[in-house]
Amino acid sequence: LPSMQPSRSSACPSFKLREVASMYFTMIAVFLVILLVALQGSAPRETGTDFPYKVPLDPQGLLELSWNVSYPEQAVNFQLLIRELQSGLLFGMSDRGEFENADLAVLWRDGNGSYFGDAWTDGKGQLHMDSQQDYQLLGAQKAPEGLYLLFRRPFSTCDPKDYLIEDGTVHLIYGILEEPVPSLQAINISALHRGLQRVQLLKPNISIPKLPSDMKTMEITAPNVVIPSQETTYWCYMAELPDGFSKHHIIKYEAVITAGNEALVHHMEVFQCAAEFDSFPHYNGPCDSKMKPDRLNYCRHVLAAWAMGAQAFYYPEEAGLAFGGPGSSRYLRLEIHYHNPLVIKGRRDSSGIRLSYTATLRRYDAGVMELGLVYTPVMAIPPREEAFVLTGYCTDKCTQLALPPAGIRIFASQLHTHLAGRKVVTMLARAGREQQVVNADGHYSPLFQDIRMLKEVVEVFPGDELITTCTYNTEDRSRATVGGFGIMEEMCVNYVHYYPQTQLELCKSAVDPGYLHRYFSLVNRFNDEEVCMCPQVSIPQQFYSIPWNTFNRDVLKSLYDFAPISVHCNKSSATRFPVGRASQP
């Protein structure tokens, strides 16, 4: 039996081995009886409002997960629809979607009966029944559309073999049993048809604001495109606002998914183009195509972002996101990520995002501010790093200059890195002390990014600091990863949505370049292999030539932790507030 140890979130009672063994066999017996009775026809709870969140687990749509969150009971209630049940199913959670060290609920058949239990896998992927049964079966019923399983799971269980359900991304995993097995331990996980789905399980419990009577809608959708027969496609489509479209406030947006494509449309974003250009070319095609006009790269201002499992996004009653009118581009770019692992051919799609807007402007314009690191190669991550940390600062000097005396209110956030990002957190600090977490994702994935409503509004006042920290994994890379716009380069960004809108659009930092130059000199002095610091050699090339021994790694970490920083405190006009260089907090 696994040892009983305290959970990360709370102290847990200890049990003697005999008590644990007794509880283990009692719980297993109870769970087996519950399922055998349930499969004979106990009615599942009503769907709809009881389970407001829904996501397909597999690309074929054979497994559909719905859930709700009970914060008073600190538990998640699941409803799993299995459209074509064979001999069983594994469903659960793991750190990053792997089947090793996973926390699972297992439904299986042995040819005589059906069984349900809480299990876990070890580091080799071997399945074990858990001594503490924390997936509680609530009911099961066969229906024309398939088998419904209802079960619940507490956020925290005090079981060291269980996954701790936290805010942020959760990697859900599943495996389908095609043949009966004599026992749970006989299940060969490596032989299963299996996969993963990323969701935000712990949705904030926020009341829906009242919508105005003059609200109108506008759908920005793909024009009946044929989804390419490849696993991953980013599709770009240009749309325009009507001529003479005056200033309006976006007050809500939601996804519009073509029926039957729910498992293929992974995430979508609508970007507004830069107002400095009078026109943008029409385009409808892959975002990485050589035929895509370069000017579309100037369509970067996010209006809406949706990912699988996300519900409609509502702005607070007193604020809306302005679009249209003077100083606002008429041109919008829709970007859709299609995930087609089965390489389905000929599937057409007209998915997109529905914007709900009003001409009756609300009290405040909402704004979007970039926090984190400047897009610059001076911030780099050595290769073969398991968890390398970089931090960007929105300093007290910047907020003192740029924010109104009454401050701003952050109500939503979108975290962003490229492929090496693993964790992102933004912290609010006041008078040198950490006050509260603005947004954090300890299981962050660059493949699952959406704008998330915060559980509570965060007030930021002049003189406060906003500190954004990103953790990266480069174990599969052989050379340094520098900051930049390329997908193999890195970013560390939190796009915070707030009101009232200010002139401050970007509040970021990077290490002072002069101190990085001193680092390169130090590397030359203490290493046999010389790093060229010639003026014609770029900073990325200098990083690429470094021999990444322990000394060079540790000194770079110290540089990023303690060297002075260059602060970018930028207005929307791209001019800067006069802040200059600063010491790290």
PDB file of C-alpha atoms in Angstrom, residues 183-420:
ATOM      1  CA  SER A 183      -8.419  -7.710 -13.241  1.00  0.00           C
ATOM      2  CA  LEU A 184      -7.492  -4.054 -13.070  1.00  0.00           C
ATOM      3  CA  GLN A 185      -3.805  -4.938 -12.719  1.00  0.00           C
ATOM      4  CA  ALA A 186      -4.006  -6.865 -16.011  1.00  0.00           C
ATOM      5  CA  ILE A 187      -4.749  -3.712 -18.017  1.00  0.00           C
ATOM      6  CA  ASN A 188      -1.842  -2.899 -20.351  1.00  0.00           C
ATOM      7  CA  ILE A 189      -1.999   0.886 -20.646  1.00  0.00           C
ATOM      8  CA  SER A 190       0.537   1.057 -23.475  1.00  0.00           C
ATOM      9  CA  ALA A 191      -1.778  -1.067 -25.660  1.00  0.00           C
ATOM     10  CA  LEU A 192      -4.856   1.151 -25.191  1.00  0.00           C
ATOM     11  CA  HIS A 193      -6.341   3.653 -27.619  1.00  0.00           C
ATOM     12  CA  ARG A 194      -5.650   6.743 -25.535  1.00  0.00           C
ATOM     13  CA  GLY A 195      -5.305  10.515 -25.622  1.00  0.00           C
ATOM     14  CA  LEU A 196      -5.492  13.768 -23.679  1.00  0.00           C
ATOM     15  CA  GLN A 197      -7.571  16.906 -23.500  1.00  0.00           C
ATOM     16  CA  ARG A 198      -6.668  20.163 -21.754  1.00  0.00           C
ATOM     17  CA  VAL A 199      -9.329  22.118 -19.869  1.00  0.00           C
ATOM     18  CA  GLN A 200      -9.759  24.672 -17.125  1.00  0.00           C
ATOM     19  CA  LEU A 201     -11.745  22.584 -14.624  1.00  0.00           C
ATOM     20  CA  LEU A 202     -12.121  25.182 -11.870  1.00  0.00           C
ATOM     21  CA  LYS A 203     -14.206  27.794 -13.632  1.00  0.00           C
ATOM     22  CA  PRO A 204     -14.838  30.977 -11.613  1.00  0.00           C
ATOM     23  CA  ASN A 205     -18.265  31.253 -10.018  1.00  0.00           C
ATOM     24  CA  ILE A 206     -19.245  34.604 -11.551  1.00  0.00           C
ATOM     25  CA  SER A 207     -22.790  35.884 -12.019  1.00  0.00           C
ATOM     26  CA  ILE A 208     -23.777  36.818 -15.578  1.00  0.00           C
ATOM     27  CA  PRO A 209     -24.189  40.595 -16.012  1.00  0.00           C
ATOM     28  CA  LYS A 210     -27.449  41.994 -17.342  1.00  0.00           C
ATOM     29  CA  LEU A 211     -27.289  42.599 -21.095  1.00  0.00           C
ATOM     30  CA  PRO A 212     -28.721  45.769 -22.729  1.00  0.00           C
ATOM     31  CA  SER A 213     -31.844  45.710 -24.903  1.00  0.00           C
ATOM     32  CA  ASP A 214     -29.989  47.279 -27.859  1.00  0.00           C
ATOM     33  CA  MET A 215     -27.351  44.525 -27.971  1.00  0.00           C
ATOM     34  CA  LYS A 216     -26.451  43.314 -31.456  1.00  0.00           C
ATOM     35  CA  THR A 217     -24.288  40.435 -32.594  1.00  0.00           C
ATOM     36  CA  MET A 218     -21.654  40.003 -35.293  1.00  0.00           C
ATOM     37  CA  GLU A 219     -20.184  36.646 -36.294  1.00  0.00           C
ATOM     38  CA  ILE A 220     -16.564  36.475 -37.458  1.00  0.00           C
ATOM     39  CA  THR A 221     -16.478  33.005 -38.998  1.00  0.00           C
ATOM     40  CA  ALA A 222     -14.467  30.967 -41.468  1.00  0.00           C
ATOM     41  CA  PRO A 223     -16.111  30.963 -44.939  1.00  0.00           C
ATOM     42  CA  ASN A 224     -16.925  27.240 -45.290  1.00  0.00           C
ATOM     43  CA  VAL A 225     -13.267  26.235 -45.487  1.00  0.00           C
ATOM     44  CA  VAL A 226     -12.041  22.675 -46.046  1.00  0.00           C
ATOM     45  CA  ILE A 227     -10.076  21.651 -42.960  1.00  0.00           C
ATOM     46  CA  PRO A 228      -6.639  20.461 -44.194  1.00  0.00           C
ATOM     47  CA  SER A 229      -5.999  16.736 -43.821  1.00  0.00           C
ATOM     48  CA  GLN A 230      -3.073  17.158 -41.431  1.00  0.00           C
ATOM     49  CA  GLU A 231      -2.823  17.017 -37.656  1.00  0.00           C
ATOM     50  CA  THR A 232      -2.253  20.738 -36.957  1.00  0.00           C
ATOM     51  CA  THR A 233      -3.402  23.750 -38.966  1.00  0.00           C
ATOM     52  CA  TYR A 234      -3.629  27.439 -38.075  1.00  0.00           C
ATOM     53  CA  TRP A 235      -6.127  29.025 -40.442  1.00  0.00           C
ATOM     54  CA  CYS A 236      -6.297  32.800 -41.014  1.00  0.00           C
ATOM     55  CA  TYR A 237      -9.250  34.699 -42.428  1.00  0.00           C
ATOM     56  CA  MET A 238      -9.574  38.476 -42.849  1.00  0.00           C
ATOM     57  CA  ALA A 239     -12.880  40.204 -42.107  1.00  0.00           C
ATOM     58  CA  GLU A 240     -14.006  43.843 -42.149  1.00  0.00           C
ATOM     59  CA  LEU A 241     -16.314  45.956 -40.050  1.00  0.00           C
ATOM     60  CA  PRO A 242     -19.031  47.759 -42.040  1.00  0.00           C
ATOM     61  CA  ASP A 243     -18.234  51.156 -43.577  1.00  0.00           C
ATOM     62  CA  GLY A 244     -18.846  53.990 -41.135  1.00  0.00           C
ATOM     63  CA  PHE A 245     -19.022  51.612 -38.151  1.00  0.00           C
ATOM     64  CA  SER A 246     -19.017  53.936 -35.131  1.00  0.00           C
ATOM     65  CA  LYS A 247     -17.541  53.262 -31.721  1.00  0.00           C
ATOM     66  CA  HIS A 248     -19.255  50.402 -29.909  1.00  0.00           C
ATOM     67  CA  HIS A 249     -18.533  48.331 -26.838  1.00  0.00           C
ATOM     68  CA  ILE A 250     -18.060  44.564 -27.021  1.00  0.00           C
ATOM     69  CA  ILE A 251     -19.820  43.239 -23.926  1.00  0.00           C
ATOM     70  CA  LYS A 252     -19.779  39.489 -24.596  1.00  0.00           C
ATOM     71  CA  TYR A 253     -18.328  36.938 -26.983  1.00  0.00           C
ATOM     72  CA  GLU A 254     -18.715  33.209 -27.494  1.00  0.00           C
ATOM     73  CA  ALA A 255     -17.713  30.429 -29.867  1.00  0.00           C
ATOM     74  CA  VAL A 256     -19.727  29.412 -32.909  1.00  0.00           C
ATOM     75  CA  ILE A 257     -18.753  25.821 -33.786  1.00  0.00           C
ATOM     76  CA  THR A 258     -19.943  24.034 -36.914  1.00  0.00           C
ATOM     77  CA  ALA A 259     -21.956  20.979 -35.867  1.00  0.00           C
ATOM     78  CA  GLY A 260     -19.839  17.842 -36.027  1.00  0.00           C
ATOM     79  CA  ASN A 261     -16.531  19.760 -35.737  1.00  0.00           C
ATOM     80  CA  GLU A 262     -16.530  20.135 -31.948  1.00  0.00           C
ATOM     81  CA  ALA A 263     -13.535  17.807 -31.614  1.00  0.00           C
ATOM     82  CA  LEU A 264     -11.556  19.470 -34.444  1.00  0.00           C
ATOM     83  CA  VAL A 265     -11.760  23.174 -33.516  1.00  0.00           C
ATOM     84  CA  HIS A 266      -9.124  23.475 -30.785  1.00  0.00           C
ATOM     85  CA  HIS A 267      -8.994  27.228 -30.165  1.00  0.00           C
ATOM     86  CA  MET A 268      -9.773  30.539 -31.914  1.00  0.00           C
ATOM     87  CA  GLU A 269      -8.813  34.195 -31.651  1.00  0.00           C
ATOM     88  CA  VAL A 270     -10.030  37.421 -33.251  1.00  0.00           C
ATOM     89  CA  PHE A 271      -7.372  40.117 -33.679  1.00  0.00           C
ATOM     90  CA  GLN A 272      -7.871  43.750 -34.659  1.00  0.00           C
ATOM     91  CA  CYS A 273      -5.367  45.197 -37.102  1.00  0.00           C
ATOM     92  CA  ALA A 274      -3.194  48.275 -36.573  1.00  0.00           C
ATOM     93  CA  ALA A 275      -4.996  51.558 -37.260  1.00  0.00           C
ATOM     94  CA  GLU A 276      -1.897  53.042 -38.929  1.00  0.00           C
ATOM     95  CA  PHE A 277      -2.693  51.174 -42.164  1.00  0.00           C
ATOM     96  CA  ASP A 278      -5.614  52.330 -44.317  1.00  0.00           C
ATOM     97  CA  SER A 279      -6.248  48.885 -45.759  1.00  0.00           C
ATOM     98  CA  PHE A 280      -5.347  45.229 -45.408  1.00  0.00           C
ATOM     99  CA  PRO A 281      -5.411  42.595 -48.139  1.00  0.00           C
ATOM    100  CA  HIS A 282      -8.077  39.904 -48.099  1.00  0.00           C
ATOM    101  CA  TYR A 283      -6.776  36.482 -47.160  1.00  0.00           C
ATOM    102  CA  ASN A 284      -8.277  33.084 -46.459  1.00  0.00           C
ATOM    103  CA  GLY A 285      -5.728  30.315 -45.931  1.00  0.00           C
ATOM    104  CA  PRO A 286      -3.131  28.717 -43.632  1.00  0.00           C
ATOM    105  CA  CYS A 287      -1.429  31.231 -41.346  1.00  0.00           C
ATOM    106  CA  ASP A 288       2.013  29.794 -42.144  1.00  0.00           C
ATOM    107  CA  SER A 289       1.551  29.891 -45.920  1.00  0.00           C
ATOM    108  CA  LYS A 290       4.065  31.803 -48.030  1.00  0.00           C
ATOM    109  CA  MET A 291       1.030  33.297 -49.774  1.00  0.00           C
ATOM    110  CA  LYS A 292      -0.105  35.065 -46.606  1.00  0.00           C
ATOM    111  CA  PRO A 293       0.536  38.837 -46.971  1.00  0.00           C
ATOM    112  CA  ASP A 294       3.141  40.181 -44.544  1.00  0.00           C
ATOM    113  CA  ARG A 295       0.846  43.019 -43.516  1.00  0.00           C
ATOM    114  CA  LEU A 296      -1.367  40.555 -41.650  1.00  0.00           C
ATOM    115  CA  ASN A 297       1.411  40.392 -39.045  1.00  0.00           C
ATOM    116  CA  TYR A 298       0.201  43.835 -37.927  1.00  0.00           C
ATOM    117  CA  CYS A 299      -3.126  42.355 -36.805  1.00  0.00           C
ATOM    118  CA  ARG A 300      -2.140  41.543 -33.216  1.00  0.00           C
ATOM    119  CA  HIS A 301      -4.580  43.331 -30.902  1.00  0.00           C
ATOM    120  CA  VAL A 302      -6.692  40.589 -29.267  1.00  0.00           C
ATOM    121  CA  LEU A 303     -10.445  41.209 -29.253  1.00  0.00           C
ATOM    122  CA  ALA A 304     -11.545  37.701 -28.305  1.00  0.00           C
ATOM    123  CA  ALA A 305      -9.968  34.329 -27.528  1.00  0.00           C
ATOM    124  CA  TRP A 306     -11.646  30.958 -27.041  1.00  0.00           C
ATOM    125  CA  ALA A 307     -10.339  27.459 -26.283  1.00  0.00           C
ATOM    126  CA  MET A 308     -12.063  24.084 -25.900  1.00  0.00           C
ATOM    127  CA  GLY A 309     -14.218  23.978 -22.793  1.00  0.00           C
ATOM    128  CA  ALA A 310     -14.527  27.766 -22.507  1.00  0.00           C
ATOM    129  CA  GLN A 311     -17.964  29.291 -22.012  1.00  0.00           C
ATOM    130  CA  ALA A 312     -19.205  32.711 -23.144  1.00  0.00           C
ATOM    131  CA  PHE A 313     -17.015  35.592 -21.942  1.00  0.00           C
ATOM    132  CA  TYR A 314     -18.843  38.548 -20.326  1.00  0.00           C
ATOM    133  CA  TYR A 315     -17.436  41.991 -19.617  1.00  0.00           C
ATOM    134  CA  PRO A 316     -18.265  43.608 -16.268  1.00  0.00           C
ATOM    135  CA  GLU A 317     -21.473  45.688 -16.335  1.00  0.00           C
ATOM    136  CA  GLU A 318     -19.558  48.963 -16.065  1.00  0.00           C
ATOM    137  CA  ALA A 319     -17.063  48.307 -18.896  1.00  0.00           C
ATOM    138  CA  GLY A 320     -16.829  47.194 -22.520  1.00  0.00           C
ATOM    139  CA  LEU A 321     -14.080  46.690 -25.092  1.00  0.00           C
ATOM    140  CA  ALA A 322     -14.180  49.526 -27.630  1.00  0.00           C
ATOM    141  CA  PHE A 323     -14.035  48.825 -31.353  1.00  0.00           C
ATOM    142  CA  GLY A 324     -15.040  50.893 -34.357  1.00  0.00           C
ATOM    143  CA  GLY A 325     -14.946  54.652 -34.751  1.00  0.00           C
ATOM    144  CA  PRO A 326     -11.967  57.020 -35.169  1.00  0.00           C
ATOM    145  CA  GLY A 327      -8.543  55.571 -34.422  1.00  0.00           C
ATOM    146  CA  SER A 328      -9.815  52.002 -34.720  1.00  0.00           C
ATOM    147  CA  SER A 329      -9.076  49.727 -37.678  1.00  0.00           C
ATOM    148  CA  ARG A 330     -11.978  48.241 -39.627  1.00  0.00           C
ATOM    149  CA  TYR A 331      -9.944  45.097 -40.313  1.00  0.00           C
ATOM    150  CA  LEU A 332     -10.065  41.930 -38.199  1.00  0.00           C
ATOM    151  CA  ARG A 333      -8.144  38.668 -38.456  1.00  0.00           C
ATOM    152  CA  LEU A 334      -9.732  35.387 -37.379  1.00  0.00           C
ATOM    153  CA  GLU A 335      -7.272  32.643 -36.450  1.00  0.00           C
ATOM    154  CA  ILE A 336      -8.490  29.065 -35.917  1.00  0.00           C
ATOM    155  CA  HIS A 337      -6.372  26.186 -34.677  1.00  0.00           C
ATOM    156  CA  TYR A 338      -7.643  22.923 -36.158  1.00  0.00           C
ATOM    157  CA  HIS A 339      -6.500  19.755 -34.370  1.00  0.00           C
ATOM    158  CA  ASN A 340      -7.094  16.836 -36.748  1.00  0.00           C
ATOM    159  CA  PRO A 341      -5.061  13.851 -35.450  1.00  0.00           C
ATOM    160  CA  LEU A 342      -7.189  11.356 -37.393  1.00  0.00           C
ATOM    161  CA  VAL A 343      -6.343  13.273 -40.610  1.00  0.00           C
ATOM    162  CA  ILE A 344      -9.997  13.484 -41.626  1.00  0.00           C
ATOM    163  CA  LYS A 345     -10.361  14.594 -45.257  1.00  0.00           C
ATOM    164  CA  GLY A 346     -12.925  16.896 -46.852  1.00  0.00           C
ATOM    165  CA  ARG A 347     -14.487  18.229 -43.639  1.00  0.00           C
ATOM    166  CA  ARG A 348     -15.874  21.739 -44.121  1.00  0.00           C
ATOM    167  CA  ASP A 349     -15.983  24.329 -41.364  1.00  0.00           C
ATOM    168  CA  SER A 350     -17.602  27.693 -40.720  1.00  0.00           C
ATOM    169  CA  SER A 351     -16.646  28.086 -37.056  1.00  0.00           C
ATOM    170  CA  GLY A 352     -15.684  31.389 -35.484  1.00  0.00           C
ATOM    171  CA  ILE A 353     -16.569  33.820 -32.728  1.00  0.00           C
ATOM    172  CA  ARG A 354     -19.796  35.726 -32.132  1.00  0.00           C
ATOM    173  CA  LEU A 355     -19.258  39.252 -30.785  1.00  0.00           C
ATOM    174  CA  SER A 356     -22.106  40.841 -28.823  1.00  0.00           C
ATOM    175  CA  TYR A 357     -21.890  44.627 -28.772  1.00  0.00           C
ATOM    176  CA  THR A 358     -23.828  47.778 -27.946  1.00  0.00           C
ATOM    177  CA  ALA A 359     -23.904  51.355 -29.219  1.00  0.00           C
ATOM    178  CA  THR A 360     -24.854  52.503 -25.718  1.00  0.00           C
ATOM    179  CA  LEU A 361     -21.364  52.941 -24.365  1.00  0.00           C
ATOM    180  CA  ARG A 362     -20.719  51.825 -20.838  1.00  0.00           C
ATOM    181  CA  ARG A 363     -19.064  53.986 -18.214  1.00  0.00           C
ATOM    182  CA  TYR A 364     -15.544  52.709 -18.909  1.00  0.00           C
ATOM    183  CA  ASP A 365     -13.561  51.535 -21.902  1.00  0.00           C
ATOM    184  CA  ALA A 366     -11.811  48.286 -21.034  1.00  0.00           C
ATOM    185  CA  GLY A 367      -8.122  48.050 -21.849  1.00  0.00           C
ATOM    186  CA  VAL A 368      -5.555  45.322 -22.448  1.00  0.00           C
ATOM    187  CA  MET A 369      -2.077  45.671 -20.955  1.00  0.00           C
ATOM    188  CA  GLU A 370       0.976  43.480 -21.649  1.00  0.00           C
ATOM    189  CA  LEU A 371       2.960  42.394 -18.602  1.00  0.00           C
ATOM    190  CA  GLY A 372       6.093  40.255 -18.442  1.00  0.00           C
ATOM    191  CA  LEU A 373       9.266  40.241 -20.524  1.00  0.00           C
ATOM    192  CA  VAL A 374      10.159  42.398 -23.509  1.00  0.00           C
ATOM    193  CA  TYR A 375      10.467  40.460 -26.786  1.00  0.00           C
ATOM    194  CA  THR A 376      14.268  40.522 -26.874  1.00  0.00           C
ATOM    195  CA  PRO A 377      17.088  37.958 -27.245  1.00  0.00           C
ATOM    196  CA  VAL A 378      18.859  39.300 -24.131  1.00  0.00           C
ATOM    197  CA  MET A 379      16.558  36.990 -22.134  1.00  0.00           C
ATOM    198  CA  ALA A 380      17.616  33.418 -22.949  1.00  0.00           C
ATOM    199  CA  ILE A 381      17.190  29.884 -21.638  1.00  0.00           C
ATOM    200  CA  PRO A 382      20.112  27.428 -21.771  1.00  0.00           C
ATOM    201  CA  PRO A 383      19.495  24.012 -23.378  1.00  0.00           C
ATOM    202  CA  ARG A 384      18.780  20.850 -21.338  1.00  0.00           C
ATOM    203  CA  GLU A 385      17.008  22.778 -18.581  1.00  0.00           C
ATOM    204  CA  GLU A 386      14.145  21.116 -16.699  1.00  0.00           C
ATOM    205  CA  ALA A 387      12.765  24.267 -15.051  1.00  0.00           C
ATOM    206  CA  PHE A 388      14.497  27.537 -15.938  1.00  0.00           C
ATOM    207  CA  VAL A 389      12.874  30.664 -14.496  1.00  0.00           C
ATOM    208  CA  LEU A 390      12.667  34.133 -16.050  1.00  0.00           C
ATOM    209  CA  THR A 391      10.866  37.107 -14.509  1.00  0.00           C
ATOM    210  CA  GLY A 392       9.522  40.348 -15.963  1.00  0.00           C
ATOM    211  CA  TYR A 393       8.616  43.412 -13.930  1.00  0.00           C
ATOM    212  CA  CYS A 394       6.015  46.138 -14.245  1.00  0.00           C
ATOM    213  CA  THR A 395       7.719  48.416 -11.750  1.00  0.00           C
ATOM    214  CA  ASP A 396       6.380  50.786  -9.118  1.00  0.00           C
ATOM    215  CA  LYS A 397       7.865  53.731 -11.023  1.00  0.00           C
ATOM    216  CA  CYS A 398       5.866  52.815 -14.130  1.00  0.00           C
ATOM    217  CA  THR A 399       2.536  52.380 -12.368  1.00  0.00           C
ATOM    218  CA  GLN A 400       3.170  55.581 -10.375  1.00  0.00           C
ATOM    219  CA  LEU A 401       3.494  57.536 -13.612  1.00  0.00           C
ATOM    220  CA  ALA A 402       0.890  55.780 -15.754  1.00  0.00           C
ATOM    221  CA  LEU A 403      -2.049  54.739 -13.570  1.00  0.00           C
ATOM    222  CA  PRO A 404      -4.838  57.079 -12.389  1.00  0.00           C
ATOM    223  CA  PRO A 405      -5.007  57.906  -8.656  1.00  0.00           C
ATOM    224  CA  ALA A 406      -7.999  55.591  -8.196  1.00  0.00           C
ATOM    225  CA  GLY A 407      -6.115  52.749  -9.860  1.00  0.00           C
ATOM    226  CA  ILE A 408      -7.374  50.095 -12.273  1.00  0.00           C
ATOM    227  CA  ARG A 409      -9.358  46.863 -11.877  1.00  0.00           C
ATOM    228  CA  ILE A 410      -8.095  43.685 -13.563  1.00  0.00           C
ATOM    229  CA  PHE A 411     -10.944  41.251 -14.295  1.00  0.00           C
ATOM    230  CA  ALA A 412      -9.447  38.798 -16.812  1.00  0.00           C
ATOM    231  CA  SER A 413      -6.084  37.507 -17.989  1.00  0.00           C
ATOM    232  CA  GLN A 414      -4.499  35.578 -20.846  1.00  0.00           C
ATOM    233  CA  LEU A 415      -1.135  33.949 -20.145  1.00  0.00           C
ATOM    234  CA  HIS A 416       1.208  33.378 -23.072  1.00  0.00           C
ATOM    235  CA  THR A 417       4.508  31.680 -23.834  1.00  0.00           C
ATOM    236  CA  HIS A 418       5.807  29.702 -26.787  1.00  0.00           C
ATOM    237  CA  LEU A 419       6.566  25.967 -26.836  1.00  0.00           C
ATOM    238  CA  ALA A 420       8.978  25.731 -23.883  1.00  0.00           C
TER     239      ALA A 420
END
